[in-house]
GROMACS .gro file of C-alpha atoms in nm:
model
  429
    1UNK     CA    1  10.927  13.360  12.394
    2UNK     CA    2  11.137  13.519  12.665
    3UNK     CA    3  11.239  13.882  12.632
    4UNK     CA    4  11.565  14.059  12.703
    5UNK     CA    5  11.610  14.397  12.874
    6UNK     CA    6  11.543  14.579  12.545
    7UNK     CA    7  11.204  14.405  12.509
    8UNK     CA    8  11.331  14.206  12.208
    9UNK     CA    9  11.225  13.840  12.191
   10UNK     CA   10  11.492  13.585  12.282
   11UNK     CA   11  11.504  13.249  12.102
   12UNK     CA   12  11.356  12.974  12.318
   13UNK     CA   13  11.301  12.663  12.103
   14UNK     CA   14  11.571  12.428  11.973
   15UNK     CA   15  11.542  12.541  11.611
   16UNK     CA   16  11.514  12.905  11.715
   17UNK     CA   17  11.849  12.869  11.890
   18UNK     CA   18  11.990  12.668  11.597
   19UNK     CA   19  11.832  12.826  11.286
   20UNK     CA   20  12.108  12.691  11.061
   21UNK     CA   21  11.950  12.343  11.089
   22UNK     CA   22  11.651  12.468  10.887
   23UNK     CA   23  11.866  12.469  10.570
   24UNK     CA   24  11.847  12.134  10.385
   25UNK     CA   25  12.175  12.189  10.202
   26UNK     CA   26  12.351  12.245  10.532
   27UNK     CA   27  12.207  11.917  10.664
   28UNK     CA   28  12.346  11.741  10.355
   29UNK     CA   29  12.678  11.916  10.418
   30UNK     CA   30  12.677  11.784  10.775
   31UNK     CA   31  12.622  11.429  10.647
   32UNK     CA   32  12.920  11.460  10.412
   33UNK     CA   33  13.142  11.612  10.678
   34UNK     CA   34  13.047  11.348  10.934
   35UNK     CA   35  13.092  11.064  10.687
   36UNK     CA   36  13.433  11.179  10.570
   37UNK     CA   37  13.565  11.232  10.923
   38UNK     CA   38  13.418  10.902  11.039
   39UNK     CA   39  13.579  10.701  10.761
   40UNK     CA   40  13.913  10.884  10.764
   41UNK     CA   41  13.950  10.852  11.143
   42UNK     CA   42  13.850  10.488  11.124
   43UNK     CA   43  14.096  10.432  10.843
   44UNK     CA   44  14.392  10.602  11.011
   45UNK     CA   45  14.321  10.419  11.340
   46UNK     CA   46  14.335  10.088  11.158
   47UNK     CA   47  14.653  10.193  10.979
   48UNK     CA   48  14.831  10.287  11.304
   49UNK     CA   49  14.724   9.958  11.463
   50UNK     CA   50  14.821   9.763  11.151
   51UNK     CA   51  15.164   9.925  11.113
   52UNK     CA   52  15.261   9.880  11.477
   53UNK     CA   53  15.155   9.517  11.489
   54UNK     CA   54  15.340   9.451  11.161
   55UNK     CA   55  15.664   9.615  11.271
   56UNK     CA   56  15.656   9.668  11.652
   57UNK     CA   57  15.849   9.986  11.570
   58UNK     CA   58  15.751  10.321  11.727
   59UNK     CA   59  15.932  10.512  11.454
   60UNK     CA   60  15.715  10.341  11.193
   61UNK     CA   61  15.413  10.513  11.352
   62UNK     CA   62  15.583  10.849  11.302
   63UNK     CA   63  15.641  10.779  10.934
   64UNK     CA   64  15.266  10.731  10.882
   65UNK     CA   65  15.212  11.091  10.992
   66UNK     CA   66  15.507  11.214  10.787
   67UNK     CA   67  15.375  11.037  10.477
   68UNK     CA   68  15.054  11.241  10.495
   69UNK     CA   69  15.191  11.575  10.612
   70UNK     CA   70  15.438  11.617  10.324
   71UNK     CA   71  15.175  11.624  10.045
   72UNK     CA   72  14.912  11.792  10.264
   73UNK     CA   73  15.145  12.089  10.316
   74UNK     CA   74  15.317  12.076   9.978
   75UNK     CA   75  14.998  12.076   9.772
   76UNK     CA   76  14.782  12.300   9.994
   77UNK     CA   77  14.860  12.636   9.831
   78UNK     CA   78  14.799  12.496   9.482
   79UNK     CA   79  14.479  12.332   9.606
   80UNK     CA   80  14.351  12.662   9.747
   81UNK     CA   81  14.422  12.837   9.416
   82UNK     CA   82  14.225  12.580   9.216
   83UNK     CA   83  13.938  12.554   9.467
   84UNK     CA   84  13.878  12.930   9.436
   85UNK     CA   85  13.862  12.895   9.056
   86UNK     CA   86  13.628  12.595   9.032
   87UNK     CA   87  13.280  12.500   9.150
   88UNK     CA   88  13.290  12.390   9.513
   89UNK     CA   89  13.039  12.105   9.519
   90UNK     CA   90  13.217  11.941   9.227
   91UNK     CA   91  13.548  11.969   9.410
   92UNK     CA   92  13.404  11.795   9.718
   93UNK     CA   93  13.252  11.526   9.494
   94UNK     CA   94  13.591  11.461   9.331
   95UNK     CA   95  13.751  11.431   9.675
   96UNK     CA   96  13.493  11.170   9.780
   97UNK     CA   97  13.550  10.967   9.463
   98UNK     CA   98  13.927  10.986   9.518
   99UNK     CA   99  13.887  10.863   9.875
  100UNK     CA  100  13.678  10.570   9.748
  101UNK     CA  101  13.962  10.468   9.515
  102UNK     CA  102  14.217  10.508   9.796
  103UNK     CA  103  14.005  10.311  10.045
  104UNK     CA  104  13.955  10.031   9.791
  105UNK     CA  105  14.332  10.009   9.744
  106UNK     CA  106  14.391   9.980  10.121
  107UNK     CA  107  14.115   9.719  10.148
  108UNK     CA  108  14.278   9.514   9.871
  109UNK     CA  109  14.608   9.534  10.057
  110UNK     CA  110  14.450   9.376  10.368
  111UNK     CA  111  14.316   9.070  10.185
  112UNK     CA  112  14.476   8.726  10.236
  113UNK     CA  113  14.585   8.723   9.872
  114UNK     CA  114  14.791   9.042   9.914
  115UNK     CA  115  14.933   8.925  10.247
  116UNK     CA  116  15.044   8.598  10.090
  117UNK     CA  117  15.204   8.767   9.790
  118UNK     CA  118  15.383   9.060   9.958
  119UNK     CA  119  15.647   9.085  10.230
  120UNK     CA  120  15.595   9.289  10.548
  121UNK     CA  121  15.832   9.561  10.426
  122UNK     CA  122  15.656   9.583  10.090
  123UNK     CA  123  15.317   9.615  10.259
  124UNK     CA  124  15.456   9.885  10.488
  125UNK     CA  125  15.593  10.091  10.198
  126UNK     CA  126  15.270  10.057  10.000
  127UNK     CA  127  15.078  10.181  10.306
  128UNK     CA  128  15.310  10.483  10.326
  129UNK     CA  129  15.252  10.551   9.955
  130UNK     CA  130  14.873  10.528   9.988
  131UNK     CA  131  14.880  10.753  10.296
  132UNK     CA  132  15.086  10.997  10.086
  133UNK     CA  133  14.810  10.992   9.821
  134UNK     CA  134  14.556  11.054  10.098
  135UNK     CA  135  14.754  11.363  10.196
  136UNK     CA  136  14.719  11.498   9.843
  137UNK     CA  137  14.342  11.443   9.850
  138UNK     CA  138  14.321  11.606  10.192
  139UNK     CA  139  14.496  11.919  10.066
  140UNK     CA  140  14.199  11.968   9.831
  141UNK     CA  141  13.928  11.842  10.066
  142UNK     CA  142  13.992  12.099  10.342
  143UNK     CA  143  13.962  12.413  10.125
  144UNK     CA  144  13.672  12.261   9.929
  145UNK     CA  145  13.464  12.185  10.240
  146UNK     CA  146  13.549  12.522  10.396
  147UNK     CA  147  13.448  12.711  10.081
  148UNK     CA  148  13.128  12.508  10.040
  149UNK     CA  149  13.033  12.586  10.401
  150UNK     CA  150  13.032  12.959  10.321
  151UNK     CA  151  12.793  12.895  10.032
  152UNK     CA  152  12.535  12.684  10.218
  153UNK     CA  153  12.523  12.892  10.540
  154UNK     CA  154  12.420  13.261  10.566
  155UNK     CA  155  12.697  13.481  10.713
  156UNK     CA  156  12.487  13.576  11.015
  157UNK     CA  157  12.468  13.204  11.108
  158UNK     CA  158  12.840  13.126  11.073
  159UNK     CA  159  12.898  13.082  11.447
  160UNK     CA  160  12.595  12.853  11.482
  161UNK     CA  161  12.689  12.663  11.166
  162UNK     CA  162  13.051  12.626  11.278
  163UNK     CA  163  12.941  12.466  11.605
  164UNK     CA  164  12.728  12.209  11.422
  165UNK     CA  165  12.991  12.150  11.155
  166UNK     CA  166  13.251  12.091  11.426
  167UNK     CA  167  13.005  11.865  11.609
  168UNK     CA  168  12.958  11.655  11.294
  169UNK     CA  169  13.334  11.630  11.251
  170UNK     CA  170  13.390  11.539  11.616
  171UNK     CA  171  13.110  11.280  11.608
  172UNK     CA  172  13.292  11.118  11.320
  173UNK     CA  173  13.617  11.147  11.512
  174UNK     CA  174  13.454  10.969  11.809
  175UNK     CA  175  13.275  10.693  11.627
  176UNK     CA  176  13.543  10.623  11.367
  177UNK     CA  177  13.819  10.504  11.604
  178UNK     CA  178  13.566  10.322  11.825
  179UNK     CA  179  13.425  10.141  11.521
  180UNK     CA  180  13.781  10.061  11.412
  181UNK     CA  181  13.856   9.899  11.748
  182UNK     CA  182  13.536   9.694  11.734
  183UNK     CA  183  13.598   9.583  11.374
  184UNK     CA  184  13.960   9.492  11.450
  185UNK     CA  185  13.848   9.283  11.747
  186UNK     CA  186  13.571   9.123  11.536
  187UNK     CA  187  13.755   9.033  11.216
  188UNK     CA  188  14.091   9.210  11.197
  189UNK     CA  189  14.176   9.505  10.973
  190UNK     CA  190  14.006   9.367  10.661
  191UNK     CA  191  13.650   9.419  10.791
  192UNK     CA  192  13.728   9.773  10.902
  193UNK     CA  193  13.875   9.869  10.566
  194UNK     CA  194  13.572   9.727  10.385
  195UNK     CA  195  13.334   9.933  10.602
  196UNK     CA  196  13.535  10.248  10.523
  197UNK     CA  197  13.485  10.198  10.148
  198UNK     CA  198  13.115  10.117  10.186
  199UNK     CA  199  13.040  10.436  10.381
  200UNK     CA  200  13.242  10.652  10.141
  201UNK     CA  201  13.033  10.519   9.852
  202UNK     CA  202  12.715  10.614  10.042
  203UNK     CA  203  12.845  10.972  10.077
  204UNK     CA  204  12.776  11.020   9.706
  205UNK     CA  205  12.406  11.051   9.799
  206UNK     CA  206  12.405  11.360  10.026
  207UNK     CA  207  12.659  11.554   9.817
  208UNK     CA  208  12.418  11.534   9.521
  209UNK     CA  209  12.149  11.704   9.734
  210UNK     CA  210  12.361  12.021   9.733
  211UNK     CA  211  12.305  12.242   9.432
  212UNK     CA  212  12.580  12.369   9.206
  213UNK     CA  213  12.727  12.688   9.354
  214UNK     CA  214  12.849  13.008   9.182
  215UNK     CA  215  13.221  13.068   9.139
  216UNK     CA  216  13.296  13.390   9.328
  217UNK     CA  217  13.652  13.439   9.199
  218UNK     CA  218  13.614  13.495   8.827
  219UNK     CA  219  13.924  13.696   8.740
  220UNK     CA  220  14.241  13.508   8.651
  221UNK     CA  221  14.572  13.613   8.800
  222UNK     CA  222  14.926  13.476   8.783
  223UNK     CA  223  14.946  13.146   8.970
  224UNK     CA  224  15.237  13.248   9.194
  225UNK     CA  225  15.064  13.574   9.285
  226UNK     CA  226  14.744  13.387   9.365
  227UNK     CA  227  14.927  13.130   9.578
  228UNK     CA  228  15.074  13.394   9.807
  229UNK     CA  229  14.748  13.582   9.867
  230UNK     CA  230  14.622  13.338  10.131
  231UNK     CA  231  14.950  13.353  10.325
  232UNK     CA  232  14.962  13.733  10.309
  233UNK     CA  233  14.603  13.759  10.433
  234UNK     CA  234  14.667  13.534  10.735
  235UNK     CA  235  14.988  13.719  10.823
  236UNK     CA  236  14.806  14.057  10.802
  237UNK     CA  237  14.528  13.934  11.036
  238UNK     CA  238  14.684  13.908  11.386
  239UNK     CA  239  14.388  13.740  11.558
  240UNK     CA  240  14.367  13.471  11.290
  241UNK     CA  241  14.744  13.419  11.279
  242UNK     CA  242  14.762  13.392  11.659
  243UNK     CA  243  14.480  13.136  11.672
  244UNK     CA  244  14.638  12.929  11.395
  245UNK     CA  245  14.985  12.930  11.550
  246UNK     CA  246  14.847  12.848  11.893
  247UNK     CA  247  14.653  12.552  11.756
  248UNK     CA  248  14.941  12.431  11.539
  249UNK     CA  249  15.210  12.428  11.806
  250UNK     CA  250  14.980  12.297  12.076
  251UNK     CA  251  14.881  11.989  11.877
  252UNK     CA  252  15.230  11.956  11.725
  253UNK     CA  253  15.398  11.919  12.064
  254UNK     CA  254  15.101  11.816  12.279
  255UNK     CA  255  14.961  11.538  12.060
  256UNK     CA  256  14.974  11.180  12.188
  257UNK     CA  257  14.732  10.997  11.958
  258UNK     CA  258  15.003  10.842  11.738
  259UNK     CA  259  15.155  10.671  12.043
  260UNK     CA  260  14.831  10.511  12.163
  261UNK     CA  261  14.924  10.166  12.021
  262UNK     CA  262  15.236  10.182  12.240
  263UNK     CA  263  15.035  10.284  12.548
  264UNK     CA  264  14.788  10.004  12.472
  265UNK     CA  265  15.052   9.730  12.459
  266UNK     CA  266  15.335   9.846  12.688
  267UNK     CA  267  15.181  10.072  12.954
  268UNK     CA  268  14.804  10.024  12.992
  269UNK     CA  269  14.793   9.656  12.881
  270UNK     CA  270  14.446   9.673  12.726
  271UNK     CA  271  14.285   9.495  12.430
  272UNK     CA  272  14.176   9.621  12.086
  273UNK     CA  273  13.843   9.755  12.213
  274UNK     CA  274  14.030   9.942  12.486
  275UNK     CA  275  14.255  10.087  12.217
  276UNK     CA  276  13.948  10.201  12.024
  277UNK     CA  277  13.807  10.363  12.340
  278UNK     CA  278  14.133  10.549  12.405
  279UNK     CA  279  14.154  10.661  12.044
  280UNK     CA  280  13.796  10.788  12.049
  281UNK     CA  281  13.813  10.950  12.395
  282UNK     CA  282  13.927  11.295  12.270
  283UNK     CA  283  13.641  11.293  12.022
  284UNK     CA  284  13.392  11.191  12.290
  285UNK     CA  285  13.499  11.484  12.506
  286UNK     CA  286  13.480  11.718  12.209
  287UNK     CA  287  13.133  11.592  12.122
  288UNK     CA  288  13.004  11.659  12.475
  289UNK     CA  289  13.144  12.013  12.466
  290UNK     CA  290  13.007  12.085  12.120
  291UNK     CA  291  12.666  11.963  12.232
  292UNK     CA  292  12.677  12.210  12.520
  293UNK     CA  293  12.791  12.487  12.286
  294UNK     CA  294  12.484  12.428  12.068
  295UNK     CA  295  12.271  12.546  12.362
  296UNK     CA  296  12.524  12.782  12.521
  297UNK     CA  297  12.710  12.943  12.229
  298UNK     CA  298  13.050  13.107  12.277
  299UNK     CA  299  12.962  13.476  12.246
  300UNK     CA  300  13.169  13.663  12.503
  301UNK     CA  301  13.549  13.676  12.532
  302UNK     CA  302  13.616  13.393  12.284
  303UNK     CA  303  13.987  13.478  12.267
  304UNK     CA  304  14.041  13.449  12.642
  305UNK     CA  305  13.840  13.127  12.652
  306UNK     CA  306  14.065  12.992  12.377
  307UNK     CA  307  14.374  13.039  12.594
  308UNK     CA  308  14.206  12.874  12.894
  309UNK     CA  309  14.099  12.578  12.680
  310UNK     CA  310  14.443  12.521  12.525
  311UNK     CA  311  14.604  12.539  12.872
  312UNK     CA  312  14.363  12.273  12.994
  313UNK     CA  313  14.450  12.063  12.690
  314UNK     CA  314  14.824  12.076  12.768
  315UNK     CA  315  14.774  11.985  13.135
  316UNK     CA  316  14.551  11.690  13.039
  317UNK     CA  317  14.818  11.556  12.802
  318UNK     CA  318  15.087  11.580  13.072
  319UNK     CA  319  14.875  11.381  13.320
  320UNK     CA  320  14.792  11.127  13.047
  321UNK     CA  321  15.162  11.076  12.981
  322UNK     CA  322  15.228  11.005  13.349
  323UNK     CA  323  14.927  10.777  13.400
  324UNK     CA  324  14.945  10.398  13.428
  325UNK     CA  325  14.570  10.362  13.489
  326UNK     CA  326  14.338  10.297  13.195
  327UNK     CA  327  14.053  10.493  13.359
  328UNK     CA  328  14.270  10.797  13.437
  329UNK     CA  329  14.423  10.788  13.090
  330UNK     CA  330  14.077  10.769  12.932
  331UNK     CA  331  13.953  11.063  13.144
  332UNK     CA  332  14.254  11.278  13.054
  333UNK     CA  333  14.206  11.209  12.683
  334UNK     CA  334  13.837  11.292  12.731
  335UNK     CA  335  13.932  11.624  12.896
  336UNK     CA  336  14.181  11.702  12.619
  337UNK     CA  337  13.902  11.659  12.365
  338UNK     CA  338  13.668  11.888  12.560
  339UNK     CA  339  13.931  12.161  12.568
  340UNK     CA  340  14.021  12.107  12.204
  341UNK     CA  341  13.656  12.149  12.100
  342UNK     CA  342  13.650  12.503  12.240
  343UNK     CA  343  13.971  12.577  12.049
  344UNK     CA  344  13.826  12.439  11.725
  345UNK     CA  345  13.503  12.641  11.747
  346UNK     CA  346  13.682  12.968  11.829
  347UNK     CA  347  13.949  12.921  11.561
  348UNK     CA  348  13.700  12.805  11.294
  349UNK     CA  349  13.458  13.091  11.365
  350UNK     CA  350  13.739  13.349  11.346
  351UNK     CA  351  13.843  13.195  11.014
  352UNK     CA  352  13.490  13.209  10.872
  353UNK     CA  353  13.423  13.566  10.992
  354UNK     CA  354  13.742  13.736  10.874
  355UNK     CA  355  13.789  13.559  10.537
  356UNK     CA  356  13.655  13.736  10.224
  357UNK     CA  357  13.432  13.515  10.007
  358UNK     CA  358  13.658  13.532   9.699
  359UNK     CA  359  13.960  13.413   9.899
  360UNK     CA  360  13.805  13.125  10.092
  361UNK     CA  361  13.988  12.850   9.905
  362UNK     CA  362  14.332  13.005   9.943
  363UNK     CA  363  14.289  13.104  10.308
  364UNK     CA  364  14.146  12.759  10.387
  365UNK     CA  365  14.450  12.609  10.215
  366UNK     CA  366  14.675  12.795  10.458
  367UNK     CA  367  14.452  12.667  10.740
  368UNK     CA  368  14.497  12.313  10.605
  369UNK     CA  369  14.873  12.363  10.616
  370UNK     CA  370  14.850  12.464  10.982
  371UNK     CA  371  14.624  12.168  11.066
  372UNK     CA  372  14.840  11.922  10.873
  373UNK     CA  373  15.151  12.061  11.036
  374UNK     CA  374  15.000  12.013  11.380
  375UNK     CA  375  14.832  11.675  11.335
  376UNK     CA  376  15.040  11.464  11.099
  377UNK     CA  377  15.373  11.635  11.168
  378UNK     CA  378  15.282  11.599  11.534
  379UNK     CA  379  15.242  11.224  11.478
  380UNK     CA  380  15.591  11.214  11.329
  381UNK     CA  381  15.731  11.424  11.615
  382UNK     CA  382  15.568  11.189  11.867
  383UNK     CA  383  15.719  10.883  11.702
  384UNK     CA  384  16.068  11.035  11.685
  385UNK     CA  385  16.055  11.169  12.043
  386UNK     CA  386  15.932  10.833  12.173
  387UNK     CA  387  16.211  10.658  11.984
  388UNK     CA  388  16.473  10.887  12.142
  389UNK     CA  389  16.333  10.966  12.488
  390UNK     CA  390  16.086  10.689  12.556
  391UNK     CA  391  15.709  10.704  12.530
  392UNK     CA  392  15.625  10.867  12.864
  393UNK     CA  393  15.901  11.128  12.850
  394UNK     CA  394  15.803  11.220  12.494
  395UNK     CA  395  15.439  11.291  12.588
  396UNK     CA  396  15.519  11.483  12.910
  397UNK     CA  397  15.792  11.689  12.740
  398UNK     CA  398  15.553  11.777  12.458
  399UNK     CA  399  15.289  11.893  12.704
  400UNK     CA  400  15.539  12.116  12.885
  401UNK     CA  401  15.654  12.271  12.556
  402UNK     CA  402  15.288  12.341  12.476
  403UNK     CA  403  15.249  12.538  12.799
  404UNK     CA  404  15.546  12.751  12.694
  405UNK     CA  405  15.391  12.815  12.352
  406UNK     CA  406  15.066  12.925  12.517
  407UNK     CA  407  15.249  13.174  12.739
  408UNK     CA  408  15.438  13.328  12.445
  409UNK     CA  409  15.121  13.355  12.233
  410UNK     CA  410  14.920  13.508  12.517
  411UNK     CA  411  15.159  13.802  12.558
  412UNK     CA  412  15.239  13.850  12.188
  413UNK     CA  413  14.885  13.858  12.037
  414UNK     CA  414  14.661  14.107  12.222
  415UNK     CA  415  14.427  14.112  11.917
  416UNK     CA  416  14.337  13.748  11.980
  417UNK     CA  417  14.260  13.810  12.348
  418UNK     CA  418  14.028  14.098  12.255
  419UNK     CA  419  13.856  13.933  11.954
  420UNK     CA  420  13.476  13.960  11.961
  421UNK     CA  421  13.242  13.758  11.736
  422UNK     CA  422  12.953  14.007  11.734
  423UNK     CA  423  13.182  14.302  11.668
  424UNK     CA  424  13.335  14.123  11.370
  425UNK     CA  425  12.993  14.025  11.235
  426UNK     CA  426  12.886  14.392  11.258
  427UNK     CA  427  13.188  14.497  11.051
  428UNK     CA  428  13.096  14.256  10.771
  429UNK     CA  429  12.724  14.335  10.778
   0.00000   0.00000   0.00000
C-alpha cells in the first residue's frame, strides 16, 4: 500500500477504495435499486412514446408528468411518517409488489384485445390513472429505499455507498430507455411492457436476501406533528435546503426529457432506436461520471463543485434546445447527465450525512417531494411551455431560467458553498 504524509496507509486496491461492496446486503440493495430504476425508466419512456403517437399532442406529454407528480407530492409526507414507523425491508417489498400489479395493468392495456375494445381517449385516460397510481407507490418507494440504505451501509461509508447507489440508479436510467427504444422498434410497446413486468417479478429475489431491520422510531406522536418534522428539519438545515432547491428548480426549468418525442419526430427526424439513444444519453453521461467518482471520490469543496456542475447542466440544455444535429443533441444530453451525476452525489451525500436515523423516512419524504416537483412537474412545465412557445423556445427559456436560479442560490446559501463531507462525518462520529 501507498502511504500519505502522515505515514498512514492509503487504500490501493479496488475493494480497499470501495469497502462498501464487501457487504452482501448492500449488493442486494444495489440489485433492487438498479432493477426498479431500469423498469420504471423503461416504462415511462414507453408511455411517453405511446401517448405522443396516440395523440400527436405535446400537451398530452405534460399531463403524464402531472399525473405522477400530484400523488407523489400529495402522499409523500404521509409516506415518510409511515415508513419511519414500519420495517423498511417490508416497505420496499410492498412497493415492488405494487409495481408488479401496476406493470401488469399497463401490459394488459397494450394488448390487441384492449386496443380493439377501447377508444384512444379511453386508453389515454386509463394511462393517466395508472401513472397516478405509480405516483402513489413512488411516494412510499423513495423514503423506503433511502431509509433501508442507512441500515445496510455503515455511516462511515455513506459517501462511498451513495456513489454506488447512484451508479446503480443511473445504470438503470441508461439501460431502461435504451431497452425501451429497442423493444419498441422490435415489437411495439407490448413487448417492452411485458419485459418491465418480468424484471419486476425477478426483483423479489434480491430483496429477500436483506434481513429484517429494526424500527428506530418507536415512540408514537400525533400524525400532524410527525408530518411536519421532516419539513422543519430541512428548513433548519441551510446546506440541505439549498441543495434541494437548487436541484428542484434546475430540473424543473431545465428539463427537456419529456419533449424528446417531439425532437425525435419534428426536429431531429430519427427513428425509435434514435429516440431510445437520446432518452438514455443523460444516464450514459451520469454513468461515466459515477464510474470516475468510484475511483476519484468527491472529498474537497463538494458545495462549490455542485454549483459548477449545475451551471454546466443548464448550458448543455440550452445548446441542446438550439441544436438540429442528432450528434450534437446526443452529446449535449450526455454532458447534462455528467453534470447531473455530480449534483446527485453531492445532494444525496449531504442528505445521508445530516439526517438523524429516526427521521430518515420523513426527511426522505421531503426529498421525494423535491425530486417529484423537479422531474414530473418539470415534464408538465415542458409540455405547457412547448404548447405555448414552441419546443425550441421552451427548452432554451428553461435553461436560461435555470442559470438565474443558480446565481440566486449561490449568493443566498453560503453554508452550501462551504459544506465539507469529512467535517460533517466527524460531527456525527
